[in-house]
Amino acid sequence: MSYASIMVAVDLGEHAHERVRLAGHLADDFRARLIGVAAEMPAYEAAPVGPTLGSAYFLPLVQEAVLNDLRMAQKAFTDAAGERSRVEWRSNLDFPLAFLTRQSAAADLLIVGRDDYGSPLMSVDPGDALMQVGLPLLVVPPKVDHLDAKRVAVAWKDTREARRAVRDALPFLKRASQVVVISVDDGKGADNTRDVVGLLQAHDVYATAVHQDAHGAVTAEALIEAASEQAADLIIAGGYGHGRLREWAFGGVTRDLLAGCPVCCLMSH
C-alpha cells in the first residue's frame, strides 16, 4: 500500500517553495509521481464599463497579469521539484479550489499549505479543500520543508472520519518506526483504542496507545502536547465539519489543527 501520485497546491506565497520541496521528498519516498497545481481567476469586475478606450485594453492586460502569475508559480514548482523525472504541471485561469478539485482525480494524496497569505488570489484554504476534494489532505505549516514521519501520532476518536483517516494514512503508518494512538479525555471519557491498535498491528504497524487528559485545556492543545511528548512530526486526524450558509462550520479540534498545528497534519473527512 502506497501513494502512487502526490499532488501539491502551488501559489506565490513565501512558503510555497518549502511545501513543494516537502512534496518532492515524499514523492521520492513513495516512488510516486509529483503533480503541481495552480490556478487564478482574473479580477474582471474591476474592468471599465462601457465603450471606453480603457476597456479595449483592460481585459487583455488583466488576463496577461494572471498568466504571468501562473508562469511564476510554475517556475517556483520546477525549481523546487528539481531534476525529478516523474513531474507534471497543471494550471489554468480558474478559481483555485474548483480547479484543484477537478484535478484531484489524478492523485492519492493532496498537499496544501497553512496560513500562507502571500498569494490570496492563488492560495487554497485547507478547510475548503478538506471538505470538497475527497482526498487525504496533508496540511503543511509554514517553514517546514521536510517530513520524516518516522514517529507518527494518531488522534483517535471512534468516528467515521477518524477511521477513514487511519486507513488513508496507512502508507505513512507502515513506514513509521513508532506510532502512538492518542485518545484525549475532554471530560466525557477517552475513546477505547484497543481495536484501532489491533488493526494497525495486523498491518504490521508497531503501535501503542496513550490516553491524555485535557485537564481543562483545549482538546487540540492536549493532543498536540501528547504528540510533542512522543516527538511526532506528523499527526493523523479525522476532519469534522458541515456546510452552513455557504461556509464550513468545523468541529473544535479540526478548526484548531487547521489554524495552528505546529507539525504536518494528515486529515480525512
PDB file of C-alpha atoms in Angstrom:
ATOM      1  CA  MET A   1       0.000   0.000   0.000  1.00  0.00           C
ATOM      2  CA  SER A   2       1.466   3.323  -1.066  1.00  0.00           C
ATOM      3  CA  TYR A   3       0.764   6.686  -2.659  1.00  0.00           C
ATOM      4  CA  ALA A   4       1.377   6.420  -6.396  1.00  0.00           C
ATOM      5  CA  SER A   5       0.565  10.036  -7.205  1.00  0.00           C
ATOM      6  CA  ILE A   6       1.053  13.096  -4.975  1.00  0.00           C
ATOM      7  CA  MET A   7      -0.455  16.491  -5.792  1.00  0.00           C
ATOM      8  CA  VAL A   8       0.707  19.777  -4.297  1.00  0.00           C
ATOM      9  CA  ALA A   9      -1.077  23.126  -4.431  1.00  0.00           C
ATOM     10  CA  VAL A  10       1.307  25.866  -5.577  1.00  0.00           C
ATOM     11  CA  ASP A  11       0.972  29.633  -5.213  1.00  0.00           C
ATOM     12  CA  LEU A  12       3.234  32.663  -4.957  1.00  0.00           C
ATOM     13  CA  GLY A  13       3.310  32.729  -1.169  1.00  0.00           C
ATOM     14  CA  GLU A  14       6.636  32.803   0.648  1.00  0.00           C
ATOM     15  CA  HIS A  15       6.295  29.207   1.875  1.00  0.00           C
ATOM     16  CA  ALA A  16       5.287  27.559  -1.413  1.00  0.00           C
ATOM     17  CA  HIS A  17       8.883  26.579  -2.225  1.00  0.00           C
ATOM     18  CA  GLU A  18       9.222  24.745   1.106  1.00  0.00           C
ATOM     19  CA  ARG A  19       5.919  22.942   0.524  1.00  0.00           C
ATOM     20  CA  VAL A  20       6.971  21.733  -2.920  1.00  0.00           C
ATOM     21  CA  ARG A  21      10.313  20.533  -1.559  1.00  0.00           C
ATOM     22  CA  LEU A  22       8.480  18.527   1.089  1.00  0.00           C
ATOM     23  CA  ALA A  23       6.148  17.098  -1.555  1.00  0.00           C
ATOM     24  CA  GLY A  24       9.136  16.149  -3.696  1.00  0.00           C
ATOM     25  CA  HIS A  25      10.821  14.308  -0.827  1.00  0.00           C
ATOM     26  CA  LEU A  26       7.606  12.378  -0.182  1.00  0.00           C
ATOM     27  CA  ALA A  27       7.309  11.535  -3.881  1.00  0.00           C
ATOM     28  CA  ASP A  28      10.821  10.091  -3.673  1.00  0.00           C
ATOM     29  CA  ASP A  29       9.990   8.131  -0.512  1.00  0.00           C
ATOM     30  CA  PHE A  30       6.850   6.608  -2.039  1.00  0.00           C
ATOM     31  CA  ARG A  31       8.236   6.399  -5.575  1.00  0.00           C
ATOM     32  CA  ALA A  32       5.284   8.472  -6.698  1.00  0.00           C
ATOM     33  CA  ARG A  33       4.793  10.989  -9.455  1.00  0.00           C
ATOM     34  CA  LEU A  34       4.558  14.616  -8.363  1.00  0.00           C
ATOM     35  CA  ILE A  35       1.877  16.932  -9.768  1.00  0.00           C
ATOM     36  CA  GLY A  36       1.960  20.678  -9.189  1.00  0.00           C
ATOM     37  CA  VAL A  37      -1.334  22.565  -9.499  1.00  0.00           C
ATOM     38  CA  ALA A  38      -2.091  26.283  -9.619  1.00  0.00           C
ATOM     39  CA  ALA A  39      -4.972  28.450 -10.775  1.00  0.00           C
ATOM     40  CA  GLU A  40      -6.050  32.062 -10.562  1.00  0.00           C
ATOM     41  CA  MET A  41      -9.189  33.812 -11.718  1.00  0.00           C
ATOM     42  CA  PRO A  42      -8.735  37.257 -13.325  1.00  0.00           C
ATOM     43  CA  ALA A  43     -10.472  40.073 -11.416  1.00  0.00           C
ATOM     44  CA  TYR A  44     -12.667  41.157 -14.309  1.00  0.00           C
ATOM     45  CA  GLU A  45     -15.068  43.001 -12.019  1.00  0.00           C
ATOM     46  CA  ALA A  46     -12.645  45.938 -11.967  1.00  0.00           C
ATOM     47  CA  ALA A  47     -12.890  46.472 -15.726  1.00  0.00           C
ATOM     48  CA  PRO A  48     -14.078  49.866 -17.032  1.00  0.00           C
ATOM     49  CA  VAL A  49     -17.743  49.872 -18.063  1.00  0.00           C
ATOM     50  CA  GLY A  50     -18.917  50.973 -21.496  1.00  0.00           C
ATOM     51  CA  PRO A  51     -17.181  51.610 -24.823  1.00  0.00           C
ATOM     52  CA  THR A  52     -14.242  53.484 -23.343  1.00  0.00           C
ATOM     53  CA  LEU A  53     -10.710  53.482 -24.672  1.00  0.00           C
ATOM     54  CA  GLY A  54      -9.502  51.828 -21.478  1.00  0.00           C
ATOM     55  CA  SER A  55     -11.919  48.888 -21.710  1.00  0.00           C
ATOM     56  CA  ALA A  56     -10.427  47.815 -25.037  1.00  0.00           C
ATOM     57  CA  TYR A  57      -7.074  47.180 -23.343  1.00  0.00           C
ATOM     58  CA  PHE A  58      -8.032  46.343 -19.767  1.00  0.00           C
ATOM     59  CA  LEU A  59      -9.247  42.752 -20.126  1.00  0.00           C
ATOM     60  CA  PRO A  60      -6.191  41.509 -22.055  1.00  0.00           C
ATOM     61  CA  LEU A  61      -3.913  43.194 -19.508  1.00  0.00           C
ATOM     62  CA  VAL A  62      -5.713  41.545 -16.603  1.00  0.00           C
ATOM     63  CA  GLN A  63      -5.529  38.143 -18.255  1.00  0.00           C
ATOM     64  CA  GLU A  64      -1.846  38.574 -19.080  1.00  0.00           C
ATOM     65  CA  ALA A  65      -1.107  39.517 -15.467  1.00  0.00           C
ATOM     66  CA  VAL A  66      -2.749  36.295 -14.271  1.00  0.00           C
ATOM     67  CA  LEU A  67      -0.901  34.223 -16.872  1.00  0.00           C
ATOM     68  CA  ASN A  68       2.321  35.780 -15.645  1.00  0.00           C
ATOM     69  CA  ASP A  69       1.434  34.751 -12.080  1.00  0.00           C
ATOM     70  CA  LEU A  70       0.885  31.190 -13.281  1.00  0.00           C
ATOM     71  CA  ARG A  71       4.219  31.200 -15.103  1.00  0.00           C
ATOM     72  CA  MET A  72       5.914  32.358 -11.909  1.00  0.00           C
ATOM     73  CA  ALA A  73       4.167  29.599  -9.949  1.00  0.00           C
ATOM     74  CA  GLN A  74       5.312  27.024 -12.494  1.00  0.00           C
ATOM     75  CA  LYS A  75       8.884  28.256 -12.224  1.00  0.00           C
ATOM     76  CA  ALA A  76       8.706  28.058  -8.424  1.00  0.00           C
ATOM     77  CA  PHE A  77       7.401  24.494  -8.704  1.00  0.00           C
ATOM     78  CA  THR A  78      10.021  23.482 -11.256  1.00  0.00           C
ATOM     79  CA  ASP A  79      12.866  24.979  -9.228  1.00  0.00           C
ATOM     80  CA  ALA A  80      11.741  23.279  -6.006  1.00  0.00           C
ATOM     81  CA  ALA A  81      10.943  19.945  -7.673  1.00  0.00           C
ATOM     82  CA  GLY A  82      14.494  19.742  -9.016  1.00  0.00           C
ATOM     83  CA  GLU A  83      15.556  17.109 -11.531  1.00  0.00           C
ATOM     84  CA  ARG A  84      12.910  14.515 -10.702  1.00  0.00           C
ATOM     85  CA  SER A  85      11.694  12.700 -13.803  1.00  0.00           C
ATOM     86  CA  ARG A  86       8.082  11.956 -12.840  1.00  0.00           C
ATOM     87  CA  VAL A  87       6.880  15.529 -12.516  1.00  0.00           C
ATOM     88  CA  GLU A  88       3.806  17.160 -14.053  1.00  0.00           C
ATOM     89  CA  TRP A  89       2.436  20.705 -14.028  1.00  0.00           C
ATOM     90  CA  ARG A  90      -1.225  21.718 -14.350  1.00  0.00           C
ATOM     91  CA  SER A  91      -2.557  25.285 -14.330  1.00  0.00           C
ATOM     92  CA  ASN A  92      -5.413  27.335 -15.718  1.00  0.00           C
ATOM     93  CA  LEU A  93      -7.376  30.568 -15.485  1.00  0.00           C
ATOM     94  CA  ASP A  94      -9.877  29.370 -12.906  1.00  0.00           C
ATOM     95  CA  PHE A  95     -10.893  29.541  -9.268  1.00  0.00           C
ATOM     96  CA  PRO A  96      -8.098  27.745  -7.349  1.00  0.00           C
ATOM     97  CA  LEU A  97     -10.250  25.351  -5.316  1.00  0.00           C
ATOM     98  CA  ALA A  98     -12.534  24.465  -8.221  1.00  0.00           C
ATOM     99  CA  PHE A  99      -9.564  23.730 -10.472  1.00  0.00           C
ATOM    100  CA  LEU A 100      -7.777  21.740  -7.776  1.00  0.00           C
ATOM    101  CA  THR A 101     -10.908  19.680  -7.130  1.00  0.00           C
ATOM    102  CA  ARG A 102     -11.204  18.762 -10.804  1.00  0.00           C
ATOM    103  CA  GLN A 103      -7.549  17.731 -10.965  1.00  0.00           C
ATOM    104  CA  SER A 104      -7.674  15.687  -7.772  1.00  0.00           C
ATOM    105  CA  ALA A 105      -8.840  12.517  -9.534  1.00  0.00           C
ATOM    106  CA  ALA A 106      -5.193  12.141 -10.624  1.00  0.00           C
ATOM    107  CA  ALA A 107      -3.830  11.868  -7.071  1.00  0.00           C
ATOM    108  CA  ASP A 108      -3.836   9.706  -3.931  1.00  0.00           C
ATOM    109  CA  LEU A 109      -2.665  12.479  -1.607  1.00  0.00           C
ATOM    110  CA  LEU A 110      -3.085  16.250  -1.712  1.00  0.00           C
ATOM    111  CA  ILE A 111      -0.618  18.617  -0.042  1.00  0.00           C
ATOM    112  CA  VAL A 112      -1.611  22.186   0.832  1.00  0.00           C
ATOM    113  CA  GLY A 113      -0.102  24.970   2.894  1.00  0.00           C
ATOM    114  CA  ARG A 114      -1.471  26.567   6.046  1.00  0.00           C
ATOM    115  CA  ASP A 115      -1.743  30.285   6.767  1.00  0.00           C
ATOM    116  CA  ASP A 116       0.207  31.341   3.706  1.00  0.00           C
ATOM    117  CA  TYR A 117      -1.330  34.710   2.878  1.00  0.00           C
ATOM    118  CA  GLY A 118       1.290  35.847   0.401  1.00  0.00           C
ATOM    119  CA  SER A 119      -0.848  34.916  -2.597  1.00  0.00           C
ATOM    120  CA  PRO A 120      -4.553  35.321  -1.745  1.00  0.00           C
ATOM    121  CA  LEU A 121      -5.767  35.005  -5.348  1.00  0.00           C
ATOM    122  CA  MET A 122      -3.997  31.651  -5.869  1.00  0.00           C
ATOM    123  CA  SER A 123      -3.958  30.014  -2.445  1.00  0.00           C
ATOM    124  CA  VAL A 124      -6.363  27.264  -1.394  1.00  0.00           C
ATOM    125  CA  ASP A 125      -7.972  27.293   2.035  1.00  0.00           C
ATOM    126  CA  PRO A 126      -7.140  23.963   3.743  1.00  0.00           C
ATOM    127  CA  GLY A 127     -10.579  23.705   5.327  1.00  0.00           C
ATOM    128  CA  ASP A 128     -12.352  24.112   1.999  1.00  0.00           C
ATOM    129  CA  ALA A 129     -10.033  21.573   0.387  1.00  0.00           C
ATOM    130  CA  LEU A 130     -10.632  19.094   3.215  1.00  0.00           C
ATOM    131  CA  MET A 131     -14.394  19.241   2.753  1.00  0.00           C
ATOM    132  CA  GLN A 132     -14.560  19.282  -1.042  1.00  0.00           C
ATOM    133  CA  VAL A 133     -11.659  17.458  -2.656  1.00  0.00           C
ATOM    134  CA  GLY A 134     -12.252  13.949  -1.317  1.00  0.00           C
ATOM    135  CA  LEU A 135      -8.570  13.026  -0.821  1.00  0.00           C
ATOM    136  CA  PRO A 136      -6.456  12.649   2.299  1.00  0.00           C
ATOM    137  CA  LEU A 137      -5.108  16.138   2.905  1.00  0.00           C
ATOM    138  CA  LEU A 138      -1.607  16.808   4.192  1.00  0.00           C
ATOM    139  CA  VAL A 139      -1.573  20.299   5.715  1.00  0.00           C
ATOM    140  CA  VAL A 140       1.953  21.726   5.927  1.00  0.00           C
ATOM    141  CA  PRO A 141       2.703  24.552   8.387  1.00  0.00           C
ATOM    142  CA  PRO A 142       4.977  27.459   7.376  1.00  0.00           C
ATOM    143  CA  LYS A 143       8.742  26.931   7.332  1.00  0.00           C
ATOM    144  CA  VAL A 144       8.528  23.130   7.079  1.00  0.00           C
ATOM    145  CA  ASP A 145      10.246  21.613   4.032  1.00  0.00           C
ATOM    146  CA  HIS A 146      10.764  18.000   5.088  1.00  0.00           C
ATOM    147  CA  LEU A 147       8.692  15.260   6.695  1.00  0.00           C
ATOM    148  CA  ASP A 148      10.391  12.142   8.032  1.00  0.00           C
ATOM    149  CA  ALA A 149       7.190  10.698   9.547  1.00  0.00           C
ATOM    150  CA  LYS A 150       9.161   8.085  11.467  1.00  0.00           C
ATOM    151  CA  ARG A 151       7.229   8.901  14.631  1.00  0.00           C
ATOM    152  CA  VAL A 152       3.532   9.420  13.960  1.00  0.00           C
ATOM    153  CA  ALA A 153       0.641  10.329  16.257  1.00  0.00           C
ATOM    154  CA  VAL A 154      -2.926   9.231  15.510  1.00  0.00           C
ATOM    155  CA  ALA A 155      -5.644  11.412  17.057  1.00  0.00           C
ATOM    156  CA  TRP A 156      -8.219   8.775  17.889  1.00  0.00           C
ATOM    157  CA  LYS A 157     -11.947   9.256  18.259  1.00  0.00           C
ATOM    158  CA  ASP A 158     -14.149   6.347  17.250  1.00  0.00           C
ATOM    159  CA  THR A 159     -15.891   8.093  14.351  1.00  0.00           C
ATOM    160  CA  ARG A 160     -16.233   7.591  10.615  1.00  0.00           C
ATOM    161  CA  GLU A 161     -13.773  10.412   9.893  1.00  0.00           C
ATOM    162  CA  ALA A 162     -11.083   9.053  12.217  1.00  0.00           C
ATOM    163  CA  ARG A 163     -11.473   5.518  10.864  1.00  0.00           C
ATOM    164  CA  ARG A 164     -11.095   6.810   7.328  1.00  0.00           C
ATOM    165  CA  ALA A 165      -8.077   8.918   8.283  1.00  0.00           C
ATOM    166  CA  VAL A 166      -6.295   5.862   9.701  1.00  0.00           C
ATOM    167  CA  ARG A 167      -6.856   3.889   6.507  1.00  0.00           C
ATOM    168  CA  ASP A 168      -5.898   6.825   4.280  1.00  0.00           C
ATOM    169  CA  ALA A 169      -2.692   7.237   6.283  1.00  0.00           C
ATOM    170  CA  LEU A 170      -1.587   3.592   6.130  1.00  0.00           C
ATOM    171  CA  PRO A 171       1.235   4.328   3.644  1.00  0.00           C
ATOM    172  CA  PHE A 172       2.746   6.679   6.261  1.00  0.00           C
ATOM    173  CA  LEU A 173       1.930   4.417   9.188  1.00  0.00           C
ATOM    174  CA  LYS A 174       3.519   1.350   7.609  1.00  0.00           C
ATOM    175  CA  ARG A 175       6.777   3.279   7.064  1.00  0.00           C
ATOM    176  CA  ALA A 176       6.890   4.691  10.597  1.00  0.00           C
ATOM    177  CA  SER A 177       9.172   3.248  13.246  1.00  0.00           C
ATOM    178  CA  GLN A 178       6.769   4.235  16.011  1.00  0.00           C
ATOM    179  CA  VAL A 179       3.048   5.038  16.000  1.00  0.00           C
ATOM    180  CA  VAL A 180       1.171   6.249  19.058  1.00  0.00           C
ATOM    181  CA  VAL A 181      -2.625   6.332  19.112  1.00  0.00           C
ATOM    182  CA  ILE A 182      -3.727   9.241  21.295  1.00  0.00           C
ATOM    183  CA  SER A 183      -7.172   9.380  22.842  1.00  0.00           C
ATOM    184  CA  VAL A 184      -7.929  12.623  24.678  1.00  0.00           C
ATOM    185  CA  ASP A 185     -10.332  12.709  27.605  1.00  0.00           C
ATOM    186  CA  ASP A 186     -12.100  16.055  27.313  1.00  0.00           C
ATOM    187  CA  GLY A 187     -14.298  15.346  30.324  1.00  0.00           C
ATOM    188  CA  LYS A 188     -16.543  12.861  28.539  1.00  0.00           C
ATOM    189  CA  GLY A 189     -14.132   9.946  28.724  1.00  0.00           C
ATOM    190  CA  ALA A 190     -11.438   8.788  26.293  1.00  0.00           C
ATOM    191  CA  ASP A 191     -12.440   6.542  23.399  1.00  0.00           C
ATOM    192  CA  ASN A 192     -11.237   2.935  23.533  1.00  0.00           C
ATOM    193  CA  THR A 193      -8.152   2.416  21.362  1.00  0.00           C
ATOM    194  CA  ARG A 194      -7.923  -1.393  21.523  1.00  0.00           C
ATOM    195  CA  ASP A 195      -9.467  -2.113  18.125  1.00  0.00           C
ATOM    196  CA  VAL A 196      -7.566   0.521  16.166  1.00  0.00           C
ATOM    197  CA  VAL A 197      -4.263  -0.520  17.754  1.00  0.00           C
ATOM    198  CA  GLY A 198      -5.091  -4.128  16.893  1.00  0.00           C
ATOM    199  CA  LEU A 199      -5.893  -3.140  13.303  1.00  0.00           C
ATOM    200  CA  LEU A 200      -2.582  -1.332  12.921  1.00  0.00           C
ATOM    201  CA  GLN A 201      -0.693  -4.273  14.367  1.00  0.00           C
ATOM    202  CA  ALA A 202      -2.483  -6.532  11.865  1.00  0.00           C
ATOM    203  CA  HIS A 203      -0.971  -4.280   9.184  1.00  0.00           C
ATOM    204  CA  ASP A 204       2.491  -4.835  10.740  1.00  0.00           C
ATOM    205  CA  VAL A 205       2.481  -1.338  12.215  1.00  0.00           C
ATOM    206  CA  TYR A 206       4.112  -1.074  15.635  1.00  0.00           C
ATOM    207  CA  ALA A 207       1.507   0.930  17.548  1.00  0.00           C
ATOM    208  CA  THR A 208       0.908   1.788  21.181  1.00  0.00           C
ATOM    209  CA  ALA A 209      -1.830   3.773  22.898  1.00  0.00           C
ATOM    210  CA  VAL A 210      -1.745   6.883  25.076  1.00  0.00           C
ATOM    211  CA  HIS A 211      -4.728   8.300  26.954  1.00  0.00           C
ATOM    212  CA  GLN A 212      -4.335  12.017  27.563  1.00  0.00           C
ATOM    213  CA  ASP A 213      -6.395  14.108  29.997  1.00  0.00           C
ATOM    214  CA  ALA A 214      -7.210  17.580  28.717  1.00  0.00           C
ATOM    215  CA  HIS A 215      -7.250  18.978  32.309  1.00  0.00           C
ATOM    216  CA  GLY A 216      -9.344  21.950  31.236  1.00  0.00           C
ATOM    217  CA  ALA A 217      -7.178  22.714  28.193  1.00  0.00           C
ATOM    218  CA  VAL A 218      -8.470  22.847  24.648  1.00  0.00           C
ATOM    219  CA  THR A 219      -8.620  19.301  23.254  1.00  0.00           C
ATOM    220  CA  ALA A 220      -6.361  20.156  20.302  1.00  0.00           C
ATOM    221  CA  GLU A 221      -3.754  21.591  22.666  1.00  0.00           C
ATOM    222  CA  ALA A 222      -3.783  18.394  24.725  1.00  0.00           C
ATOM    223  CA  LEU A 223      -3.440  16.365  21.531  1.00  0.00           C
ATOM    224  CA  ILE A 224      -0.528  18.452  20.254  1.00  0.00           C
ATOM    225  CA  GLU A 225       1.169  18.273  23.658  1.00  0.00           C
ATOM    226  CA  ALA A 226       0.889  14.480  23.697  1.00  0.00           C
ATOM    227  CA  ALA A 227       2.203  14.244  20.135  1.00  0.00           C
ATOM    228  CA  SER A 228       5.116  16.528  21.049  1.00  0.00           C
ATOM    229  CA  GLU A 229       5.986  14.332  24.029  1.00  0.00           C
ATOM    230  CA  GLN A 230       6.273  11.423  21.581  1.00  0.00           C
ATOM    231  CA  ALA A 231       8.458  13.549  19.223  1.00  0.00           C
ATOM    232  CA  ALA A 232       5.930  13.018  16.414  1.00  0.00           C
ATOM    233  CA  ASP A 233       6.316  15.168  13.317  1.00  0.00           C
ATOM    234  CA  LEU A 234       3.009  14.008  11.787  1.00  0.00           C
ATOM    235  CA  ILE A 235      -0.482  13.912  13.269  1.00  0.00           C
ATOM    236  CA  ILE A 236      -3.233  11.809  11.672  1.00  0.00           C
ATOM    237  CA  ALA A 237      -6.748  13.070  12.370  1.00  0.00           C
ATOM    238  CA  GLY A 238     -10.297  12.914  11.123  1.00  0.00           C
ATOM    239  CA  GLY A 239     -11.681  16.182   9.795  1.00  0.00           C
ATOM    240  CA  TYR A 240     -15.114  17.129  11.133  1.00  0.00           C
ATOM    241  CA  GLY A 241     -17.326  19.765   9.591  1.00  0.00           C
ATOM    242  CA  HIS A 242     -20.507  20.579   7.731  1.00  0.00           C
ATOM    243  CA  GLY A 243     -21.741  23.252   5.363  1.00  0.00           C
ATOM    244  CA  ARG A 244     -23.620  26.203   6.838  1.00  0.00           C
ATOM    245  CA  LEU A 245     -24.685  29.262   4.862  1.00  0.00           C
ATOM    246  CA  ARG A 246     -22.054  28.623   2.189  1.00  0.00           C
ATOM    247  CA  GLU A 247     -19.311  28.340   4.810  1.00  0.00           C
ATOM    248  CA  TRP A 248     -17.836  25.343   6.617  1.00  0.00           C
ATOM    249  CA  ALA A 249     -18.541  25.005  10.323  1.00  0.00           C
ATOM    250  CA  PHE A 250     -15.755  22.859  11.754  1.00  0.00           C
ATOM    251  CA  GLY A 251     -15.542  20.894  14.969  1.00  0.00           C
ATOM    252  CA  GLY A 252     -13.256  22.447  17.562  1.00  0.00           C
ATOM    253  CA  VAL A 253     -10.303  20.057  17.154  1.00  0.00           C
ATOM    254  CA  THR A 254     -10.415  20.240  13.354  1.00  0.00           C
ATOM    255  CA  ARG A 255     -10.605  24.028  13.429  1.00  0.00           C
ATOM    256  CA  ASP A 256      -7.708  24.330  15.873  1.00  0.00           C
ATOM    257  CA  LEU A 257      -5.484  21.874  13.981  1.00  0.00           C
ATOM    258  CA  LEU A 258      -6.138  23.666  10.699  1.00  0.00           C
ATOM    259  CA  ALA A 259      -5.382  27.019  12.288  1.00  0.00           C
ATOM    260  CA  GLY A 260      -2.280  26.293  14.316  1.00  0.00           C
ATOM    261  CA  CYS A 261      -0.869  22.765  14.345  1.00  0.00           C
ATOM    262  CA  PRO A 262       2.933  23.206  14.502  1.00  0.00           C
ATOM    263  CA  VAL A 263       3.647  19.934  12.674  1.00  0.00           C
ATOM    264  CA  CYS A 264       2.260  18.403   9.496  1.00  0.00           C
ATOM    265  CA  CYS A 265      -1.258  17.069   9.854  1.00  0.00           C
ATOM    266  CA  LEU A 266      -2.890  14.482   7.596  1.00  0.00           C
ATOM    267  CA  MET A 267      -6.669  14.793   7.675  1.00  0.00           C
ATOM    268  CA  SER A 268      -9.544  12.938   6.029  1.00  0.00           C
ATOM    269  CA  HIS A 269     -13.242  13.793   6.002  1.00  0.00           C
TER     270      HIS A 269
END
